């Protein structure tokens, strides 16, 4: 069995809003050995009965998500206990030149004598993670990425974490291998460190690569965050991948890397979508505004679907950066928070290469004013949840909070 889920992940300092029936805690460590020991004690005490027990060393695949319900997984750097003791043994002796134990020091009974070969001392790099903490990463062991064909890439419990730039490079050079890897093993994408304004990548680009964890900056409600909200709305923080994105390897066998591409794995369909904008009620004002008299709302609608380059392995335009949808529409400017849009129509016809579960329809209501138009409200819906007929769409405000606002729409959708 593979881990065939997309997982809700944030990089916020506070807890996420979702309440999952299983959770993955990803640790970013800047603590010394003594503090890590305290962390281990706190986690074991606070999460007693929730942490996952040791894994089967002979297992060739991850357990089913169902078997991990009501459990907490710790994602932390993997440290080989045998190698760790070899490194730290000589360094933590009293006659060591180091004035204090190394950050990966172990108990005296685990130390190796000072007569360890000199080449071992030079070649072995001391770990910044103590073995006791590393041992908590049972099924989510963070491993440094070197390539998709490295021995570590077949460890059932490994998690590769790649920046958005690195992932798009791997997609261009080894697209089918990347897709096949993520059918069977875990991977995490994270925003570039150059995003000093805490804006976001486009998570859907990486979900379509099979990446299970896509980290986002929660400081800003931009397109990336809106797509993430649409992906996981109404779930427990996990969403089952489309059928073609899941492993096809029998449970008793070790996974095999195939050459099947993202384009071949699942049927891509042609979309015809018509949306009639009928009315809006109780539209929230932009943050900081209190007067409805000067509020002049208009609606922008965007369709986010797979780029052709994502299927072919060609370089992806923008490198996975968060951006507007490929297909866009804008309404007339109206006035006030109770608006009759008169049945203005949006038509997105003959849109090819669509996978419903990984495509999104996004609405933004903005205030038409001089200079930058402030965001007032928005809604984002995964395309497989868009149904034909007359529908109320509930609006979130500019801070991502639920509001009393609604849109009344008429929808016609066909996929062939």
Short mmCIF file of C-alpha atoms in Angstrom, two decimals:
data_model
loop_
_atom_site.label_atom_id
_atom_site.label_comp_id
_atom_site.label_asym_id
_atom_site.label_seq_id
_atom_site.Cartn_x
_atom_site.Cartn_y
_atom_site.Cartn_z
CA UNK A 1 0.00 0.00 0.00
CA UNK A 2 1.23 3.50 -0.75
CA UNK A 3 0.49 6.79 0.98
CA UNK A 4 -1.95 7.95 -1.74
CA UNK A 5 -3.04 11.19 -0.10
CA UNK A 6 -2.42 14.88 -0.41
CA UNK A 7 -1.82 16.42 3.01
CA UNK A 8 -2.68 19.92 4.26
CA UNK A 9 0.53 21.66 5.39
CA UNK A 10 1.27 25.18 6.57
CA UNK A 11 4.38 27.11 7.56
CA UNK A 12 2.47 29.24 10.02
CA UNK A 13 3.56 29.71 13.61
CA UNK A 14 0.05 28.94 14.84
CA UNK A 15 -1.95 25.73 14.36
CA UNK A 16 -3.81 25.12 11.07
CA UNK A 17 -7.59 25.45 11.03
CA UNK A 18 -8.28 21.88 9.91
CA UNK A 19 -8.85 19.03 12.35
CA UNK A 20 -7.31 15.92 10.86
CA UNK A 21 -7.85 12.35 12.06
CA UNK A 22 -4.10 11.87 11.56
CA UNK A 23 -1.34 14.44 11.65
CA UNK A 24 2.23 14.94 10.45
CA UNK A 25 4.39 17.24 12.57
CA UNK A 26 7.36 18.48 10.54
CA UNK A 27 10.25 19.55 12.75
CA UNK A 28 12.71 22.29 11.83
CA UNK A 29 15.44 22.01 14.43
CA UNK A 30 17.62 24.75 15.87
CA UNK A 31 18.14 23.14 19.27
CA UNK A 32 21.12 21.65 21.08
CA UNK A 33 21.26 18.04 22.23
CA UNK A 34 20.01 18.81 25.74
CA UNK A 35 17.01 20.71 24.40
CA UNK A 36 16.24 17.90 21.95
CA UNK A 37 16.15 15.43 24.84
CA UNK A 38 13.58 17.66 26.52
CA UNK A 39 11.59 17.82 23.26
CA UNK A 40 11.51 14.02 23.09
CA UNK A 41 10.25 13.77 26.68
CA UNK A 42 7.55 16.41 26.09
CA UNK A 43 6.29 14.77 22.88
CA UNK A 44 6.23 11.30 24.40
CA UNK A 45 4.35 12.57 27.45
CA UNK A 46 1.92 14.92 25.69
CA UNK A 47 1.17 12.57 22.78
CA UNK A 48 1.22 9.35 24.76
CA UNK A 49 -0.69 6.70 22.83
CA UNK A 50 -0.77 8.84 19.66
CA UNK A 51 2.78 8.43 18.41
CA UNK A 52 3.43 5.63 15.94
CA UNK A 53 5.29 2.58 17.21
CA UNK A 54 8.41 1.25 15.48
CA UNK A 55 8.05 0.19 11.86
CA UNK A 56 8.69 -3.27 10.42
CA UNK A 57 12.30 -3.16 9.15
CA UNK A 58 11.45 -5.76 6.50
CA UNK A 59 8.46 -3.84 5.11
CA UNK A 60 8.78 -2.78 1.47
CA UNK A 61 5.89 -0.31 1.50
CA UNK A 62 4.25 2.22 3.78
CA UNK A 63 1.19 1.16 5.77
CA UNK A 64 -2.27 2.22 4.65
CA UNK A 65 -3.47 5.66 5.79
CA UNK A 66 -6.43 3.90 7.42
CA UNK A 67 -4.08 2.09 9.81
CA UNK A 68 -2.64 5.45 10.93
CA UNK A 69 -5.92 7.06 11.95
CA UNK A 70 -5.74 8.87 15.30
CA UNK A 71 -1.95 8.82 15.09
CA UNK A 72 0.69 11.56 14.94
CA UNK A 73 3.65 11.13 12.60
CA UNK A 74 6.88 13.04 13.27
CA UNK A 75 8.87 14.14 10.23
CA UNK A 76 12.46 14.64 11.33
CA UNK A 77 15.92 14.13 9.89
CA UNK A 78 16.91 10.47 9.75
CA UNK A 79 20.09 9.53 11.61
CA UNK A 80 21.53 6.03 11.36
CA UNK A 81 22.00 5.07 15.04
CA UNK A 82 25.11 3.01 14.30
CA UNK A 83 26.82 5.80 12.39
CA UNK A 84 25.77 8.39 14.95
CA UNK A 85 27.46 6.52 17.82
CA UNK A 86 30.64 6.12 15.80
CA UNK A 87 30.80 9.84 15.18
CA UNK A 88 30.06 11.10 18.65
CA UNK A 89 31.91 8.54 20.73
CA UNK A 90 35.46 9.95 20.52
CA UNK A 91 34.25 13.56 20.61
CA UNK A 92 32.44 13.23 23.92
CA UNK A 93 35.42 11.81 25.87
CA UNK A 94 36.83 14.06 28.63
CA UNK A 95 40.14 14.43 26.74
CA UNK A 96 38.33 15.66 23.62
CA UNK A 97 39.32 19.11 22.41
CA UNK A 98 35.65 20.06 22.37
CA UNK A 99 34.77 21.95 25.59
CA UNK A 100 31.30 20.35 25.74
CA UNK A 101 29.51 17.30 24.32
CA UNK A 102 28.60 17.47 20.65
CA UNK A 103 24.99 18.13 19.66
CA UNK A 104 24.59 14.46 18.81
CA UNK A 105 26.17 13.05 21.96
CA UNK A 106 24.94 9.74 23.33
CA UNK A 107 25.10 7.97 26.64
CA UNK A 108 28.52 6.70 27.84
CA UNK A 109 27.48 3.09 27.24
CA UNK A 110 27.03 3.87 23.53
CA UNK A 111 30.37 5.58 23.07
CA UNK A 112 33.14 4.15 20.96
CA UNK A 113 36.73 4.10 22.25
CA UNK A 114 39.16 6.85 21.32
CA UNK A 115 41.13 4.40 19.22
CA UNK A 116 38.63 4.70 16.36
CA UNK A 117 40.39 5.03 13.00
CA UNK A 118 41.42 8.58 12.22
CA UNK A 119 39.79 8.39 8.78
CA UNK A 120 36.43 7.65 10.45
CA UNK A 121 36.72 10.82 12.53
CA UNK A 122 37.47 12.89 9.44
CA UNK A 123 34.94 11.36 7.05
CA UNK A 124 32.01 11.02 9.43
CA UNK A 125 30.03 14.18 9.87
CA UNK A 126 28.43 14.66 13.26
CA UNK A 127 24.65 14.79 13.19
CA UNK A 128 22.75 17.77 14.57
CA UNK A 129 19.83 15.49 15.45
CA UNK A 130 20.14 13.13 18.39
CA UNK A 131 19.21 9.46 17.77
CA UNK A 132 16.36 9.57 20.31
CA UNK A 133 14.63 12.33 18.38
CA UNK A 134 15.38 10.80 14.99
CA UNK A 135 13.81 7.54 16.18
CA UNK A 136 10.42 9.28 16.45
CA UNK A 137 10.38 9.66 12.64
CA UNK A 138 9.00 6.19 12.02
CA UNK A 139 7.29 6.50 8.62
CA UNK A 140 8.38 10.06 7.79
CA UNK A 141 12.17 10.12 7.87
CA UNK A 142 13.63 13.24 6.29
CA UNK A 143 16.44 12.20 3.92
CA UNK A 144 18.72 14.55 1.99
CA UNK A 145 17.82 14.46 -1.71
CA UNK A 146 20.61 13.61 -4.14
CA UNK A 147 18.72 11.92 -6.98
CA UNK A 148 15.64 9.80 -7.69
CA UNK A 149 17.87 6.81 -8.42
CA UNK A 150 19.88 6.92 -5.18
CA UNK A 151 19.57 3.99 -2.72
CA UNK A 152 17.70 6.26 -0.31
CA UNK A 153 14.97 6.79 -2.93
CA UNK A 154 13.76 3.21 -2.36
CA UNK A 155 13.62 3.40 1.44
CA UNK A 156 9.87 2.99 2.18
CA UNK A 157 9.99 5.53 5.02
CA UNK A 158 11.94 8.34 3.35
CA UNK A 159 10.63 11.85 2.69
CA UNK A 160 12.47 14.07 0.23
CA UNK A 161 11.99 17.83 0.76
CA UNK A 162 12.69 19.93 -2.33
CA UNK A 163 12.39 23.63 -2.95
CA UNK A 164 10.01 24.76 -5.67
CA UNK A 165 12.97 25.56 -7.96
CA UNK A 166 14.65 22.21 -7.44
CA UNK A 167 11.40 20.33 -8.02
CA UNK A 168 10.74 22.05 -11.33
CA UNK A 169 14.32 21.21 -12.39
CA UNK A 170 13.77 17.54 -11.52
CA UNK A 171 10.47 17.64 -13.43
CA UNK A 172 12.26 18.92 -16.54
CA UNK A 173 15.09 16.37 -16.36
CA UNK A 174 13.28 13.31 -14.96
CA UNK A 175 9.53 13.91 -15.21
CA UNK A 176 8.31 10.28 -15.49
CA UNK A 177 10.69 9.11 -12.74
CA UNK A 178 9.52 11.92 -10.45
CA UNK A 179 5.88 11.03 -11.05
CA UNK A 180 6.51 7.32 -10.51
CA UNK A 181 8.46 8.00 -7.30
CA UNK A 182 5.59 10.01 -5.86
CA UNK A 183 3.11 7.24 -6.53
CA UNK A 184 4.94 5.08 -4.01
CA UNK A 185 6.95 7.35 -1.72
CA UNK A 186 6.55 10.64 0.11
CA UNK A 187 7.79 14.03 -1.06
CA UNK A 188 7.46 17.57 0.24
CA UNK A 189 7.72 20.88 -1.64
CA UNK A 190 8.43 24.19 0.07
CA UNK A 191 8.55 27.84 -1.03
CA UNK A 192 11.81 29.43 -2.08
CA UNK A 193 13.78 31.18 0.65
CA UNK A 194 13.86 34.20 -1.64
CA UNK A 195 10.16 34.85 -0.99
CA UNK A 196 10.92 37.63 1.47
CA UNK A 197 7.33 38.93 1.26
CA UNK A 198 5.96 35.51 2.30
CA UNK A 199 4.07 35.03 -0.96
CA UNK A 200 3.44 31.53 -2.23
CA UNK A 201 4.09 28.98 -4.91
CA UNK A 202 1.24 27.43 -6.90
CA UNK A 203 0.51 24.22 -4.95
CA UNK A 204 -1.55 22.67 -7.76
CA UNK A 205 1.55 22.41 -9.97
CA UNK A 206 3.20 20.21 -7.34
CA UNK A 207 0.07 18.21 -6.48
CA UNK A 208 -0.04 17.29 -10.16
CA UNK A 209 3.49 15.91 -9.76
CA UNK A 210 2.13 13.62 -7.03
CA UNK A 211 3.80 15.61 -4.21
CA UNK A 212 1.90 14.83 -0.99
CA UNK A 213 3.04 17.76 1.18
CA UNK A 214 3.17 21.31 -0.19
CA UNK A 215 4.21 23.86 2.43
CA UNK A 216 2.74 27.36 2.21
CA UNK A 217 3.25 30.69 3.93
CA UNK A 218 0.05 31.46 5.81
CA UNK A 219 0.89 35.12 6.30
CA UNK A 220 -0.70 36.06 2.97
CA UNK A 221 -4.03 35.06 1.41
CA UNK A 222 -2.84 34.91 -2.17
CA UNK A 223 -3.72 32.55 -5.03
CA UNK A 224 -1.65 29.72 -3.54
CA UNK A 225 -3.50 29.85 -0.22
CA UNK A 226 -6.88 30.08 -1.96
CA UNK A 227 -6.16 26.96 -4.03
CA UNK A 228 -5.03 25.17 -0.87
CA UNK A 229 -8.28 26.10 0.88
CA UNK A 230 -10.27 24.75 -2.08
CA UNK A 231 -8.28 21.51 -2.13
CA UNK A 232 -8.90 20.64 1.51
CA UNK A 233 -12.23 22.35 2.31
CA UNK A 234 -14.57 19.97 4.09
CA UNK A 235 -11.86 17.32 4.57
CA UNK A 236 -9.97 16.23 7.65
CA UNK A 237 -6.77 17.65 6.18
CA UNK A 238 -6.20 14.79 3.74
CA UNK A 239 -7.51 14.20 0.20
CA UNK A 240 -7.27 10.96 -1.77
CA UNK A 241 -5.25 11.29 -4.97
CA UNK A 242 -6.92 10.67 -8.35
CA UNK A 243 -6.76 7.01 -9.37
CA UNK A 244 -3.90 7.40 -11.86
CA UNK A 245 -1.74 9.06 -9.22
CA UNK A 246 -1.86 6.12 -6.81
CA UNK A 247 0.45 3.14 -6.62
CA UNK A 248 -0.44 0.08 -8.67
CA UNK A 249 2.12 -2.14 -6.93
CA UNK A 250 0.64 -5.17 -5.09
CA UNK A 251 0.90 -4.91 -1.32
CA UNK A 252 3.31 -7.82 -1.06
CA UNK A 253 5.77 -6.43 -3.61
CA UNK A 254 8.35 -3.68 -3.56
CA UNK A 255 7.38 -0.63 -5.68
CA UNK A 256 8.90 -0.31 -9.14
CA UNK A 257 9.82 2.90 -10.92
CA UNK A 258 7.93 3.09 -14.20
CA UNK A 259 8.20 5.41 -17.19
CA UNK A 260 4.51 6.29 -17.27
CA UNK A 261 4.13 10.03 -17.53
CA UNK A 262 1.71 12.43 -15.90
CA UNK A 263 -0.09 12.65 -19.27
CA UNK A 264 -0.50 8.88 -19.53
CA UNK A 265 -1.48 8.14 -15.94
CA UNK A 266 -4.98 9.57 -16.07
CA UNK A 267 -7.56 10.60 -18.65
CA UNK A 268 -7.44 14.31 -19.43
CA UNK A 269 -10.79 15.67 -20.53
CA UNK A 270 -12.23 18.67 -22.37
CA UNK A 271 -14.27 21.14 -20.31
CA UNK A 272 -17.17 23.36 -21.30
CA UNK A 273 -18.25 25.62 -18.43
CA UNK A 274 -20.81 28.42 -18.33
CA UNK A 275 -21.39 30.38 -15.13
CA UNK A 276 -24.15 32.96 -14.85
CA UNK A 277 -23.52 35.59 -12.16
CA UNK A 278 -26.96 36.42 -10.77
CA UNK A 279 -26.49 38.27 -7.49
CA UNK A 280 -24.37 38.80 -4.38
CA UNK A 281 -25.52 39.40 -0.83
CA UNK A 282 -23.70 40.69 2.28
CA UNK A 283 -20.37 41.14 0.51
CA UNK A 284 -17.75 41.87 3.18
CA UNK A 285 -15.86 45.14 2.79
CA UNK A 286 -12.08 45.20 2.26
CA UNK A 287 -10.11 45.02 5.50
CA UNK A 288 -10.14 48.39 7.28
CA UNK A 289 -13.10 49.78 5.31
CA UNK A 290 -16.32 50.63 7.17
CA UNK A 291 -18.38 52.67 4.68
CA UNK A 292 -20.53 50.86 2.13
CA UNK A 293 -21.25 54.08 0.22
CA UNK A 294 -17.84 54.12 -1.43
CA UNK A 295 -17.70 50.39 -2.15
CA UNK A 296 -17.73 49.54 -5.89
CA UNK A 297 -17.36 45.76 -6.27
CA UNK A 298 -16.59 43.76 -9.37
CA UNK A 299 -15.96 40.02 -9.78
CA UNK A 300 -12.92 38.38 -11.30
CA UNK A 301 -13.23 34.70 -12.19
CA UNK A 302 -10.26 32.48 -13.02
CA UNK A 303 -9.96 28.86 -14.10
CA UNK A 304 -6.80 27.10 -12.87
CA UNK A 305 -6.01 24.03 -14.98
CA UNK A 306 -2.94 22.05 -15.93
CA UNK A 307 -0.43 23.72 -18.23
CA UNK A 308 0.57 21.67 -21.31
CA UNK A 309 4.23 21.85 -20.20
CA UNK A 310 3.34 19.97 -17.03
CA UNK A 311 2.39 16.92 -19.09
CA UNK A 312 5.29 17.01 -21.55
CA UNK A 313 8.18 17.66 -19.17
CA UNK A 314 8.98 21.01 -20.78
CA UNK A 315 10.00 23.86 -18.46
CA UNK A 316 6.94 25.15 -16.59
CA UNK A 317 6.19 28.81 -17.19
CA UNK A 318 6.87 30.75 -14.00
CA UNK A 319 8.57 27.74 -12.39
CA UNK A 320 5.56 26.94 -10.20
CA UNK A 321 5.08 30.48 -8.92
CA UNK A 322 1.59 31.40 -7.73
CA UNK A 323 -0.23 33.28 -10.46
CA UNK A 324 -3.59 34.03 -11.99
CA UNK A 325 -5.50 31.25 -13.72
CA UNK A 326 -4.94 30.63 -17.43
CA UNK A 327 -8.53 31.58 -18.28
CA UNK A 328 -9.94 34.81 -16.86
CA UNK A 329 -13.13 36.89 -16.85
CA UNK A 330 -14.16 40.18 -15.23
CA UNK A 331 -17.62 41.57 -14.49
CA UNK A 332 -18.92 45.12 -14.68
CA UNK A 333 -18.34 47.35 -11.66
CA UNK A 334 -21.38 47.65 -9.39
CA UNK A 335 -22.16 49.54 -6.16
CA UNK A 336 -22.83 48.44 -2.56
CA UNK A 337 -22.80 45.12 -0.71
CA UNK A 338 -26.15 43.86 -2.09
CA UNK A 339 -25.73 43.53 -5.85
CA UNK A 340 -27.79 42.35 -8.79
CA UNK A 341 -25.31 41.37 -11.50
CA UNK A 342 -28.09 40.83 -14.03
CA UNK A 343 -27.02 37.39 -15.18
CA UNK A 344 -23.61 38.25 -16.62
CA UNK A 345 -22.16 35.10 -18.20
CA UNK A 346 -18.73 33.52 -17.94
CA UNK A 347 -17.91 31.02 -20.67
CA UNK A 348 -14.87 28.75 -20.63
CA UNK A 349 -15.31 26.44 -23.62
CA UNK A 350 -13.19 23.69 -25.17
CA UNK A 351 -10.63 23.74 -22.37
CA UNK A 352 -8.46 20.67 -22.96
CA UNK A 353 -6.19 18.70 -20.63
CA UNK A 354 -8.47 18.94 -17.59
CA UNK A 355 -8.28 16.67 -14.51
CA UNK A 356 -11.25 17.73 -12.37
CA UNK A 357 -9.75 16.78 -9.01
CA UNK A 358 -6.69 18.98 -9.65
CA UNK A 359 -8.39 21.97 -11.32
CA UNK A 360 -9.96 24.98 -9.62
CA UNK A 361 -12.51 27.76 -10.18
CA UNK A 362 -11.67 30.95 -8.28
CA UNK A 363 -13.82 34.05 -7.67
CA UNK A 364 -12.45 37.33 -6.29
CA UNK A 365 -14.54 40.38 -5.43
CA UNK A 366 -12.47 43.55 -5.48
CA UNK A 367 -13.17 47.23 -4.85
CA UNK A 368 -12.82 49.33 -8.01
CA UNK A 369 -10.83 52.36 -6.90
CA UNK A 370 -7.93 54.57 -7.91
CA UNK A 371 -4.65 52.68 -7.62
CA UNK A 372 -4.60 49.08 -6.42
CA UNK A 373 -8.04 47.46 -6.09
CA UNK A 374 -8.39 45.98 -2.60
CA UNK A 375 -9.64 42.44 -2.15
CA UNK A 376 -13.02 42.30 -0.41
CA UNK A 377 -14.06 38.64 -0.63
CA UNK A 378 -13.30 35.43 -2.46
CA UNK A 379 -14.26 31.81 -3.04
CA UNK A 380 -12.31 28.97 -4.60
CA UNK A 381 -13.81 25.61 -5.55
CA UNK A 382 -12.23 22.38 -6.75
CA UNK A 383 -13.70 21.64 -10.16
CA UNK A 384 -15.00 18.18 -9.28
CA UNK A 385 -17.19 19.87 -6.64
CA UNK A 386 -18.74 22.32 -9.11
CA UNK A 387 -22.23 21.07 -9.95
CA UNK A 388 -24.64 22.20 -12.66
CA UNK A 389 -27.74 24.10 -11.57
CA UNK A 390 -28.39 27.14 -9.38
CA UNK A 391 -25.88 27.34 -6.55
CA UNK A 392 -25.05 29.51 -3.54
CA UNK A 393 -21.31 30.03 -3.07
CA UNK A 394 -20.23 31.20 0.38
CA UNK A 395 -17.61 33.95 0.49
CA UNK A 396 -14.53 34.31 2.67
CA UNK A 397 -13.21 37.74 3.57
CA UNK A 398 -9.77 39.13 2.74
CA UNK A 399 -8.35 37.57 5.93
CA UNK A 400 -9.56 34.11 4.92
CA UNK A 401 -12.37 34.02 7.47
CA UNK A 402 -15.91 32.88 6.75
CA UNK A 403 -18.34 35.72 6.14
CA UNK A 404 -22.10 36.10 5.71
CA UNK A 405 -21.55 36.89 2.03
CA UNK A 406 -22.87 34.64 -0.74
CA UNK A 407 -22.90 34.57 -4.53
CA UNK A 408 -25.89 33.19 -6.43
CA UNK A 409 -24.76 31.43 -9.61
CA UNK A 410 -26.24 29.41 -12.43
CA UNK A 411 -23.84 26.71 -13.63
CA UNK A 412 -23.67 24.48 -16.72
CA UNK A 413 -20.73 22.07 -16.84
CA UNK A 414 -19.86 19.26 -19.23
CA UNK A 415 -16.71 17.16 -19.51
CA UNK A 416 -16.00 14.91 -22.47
#
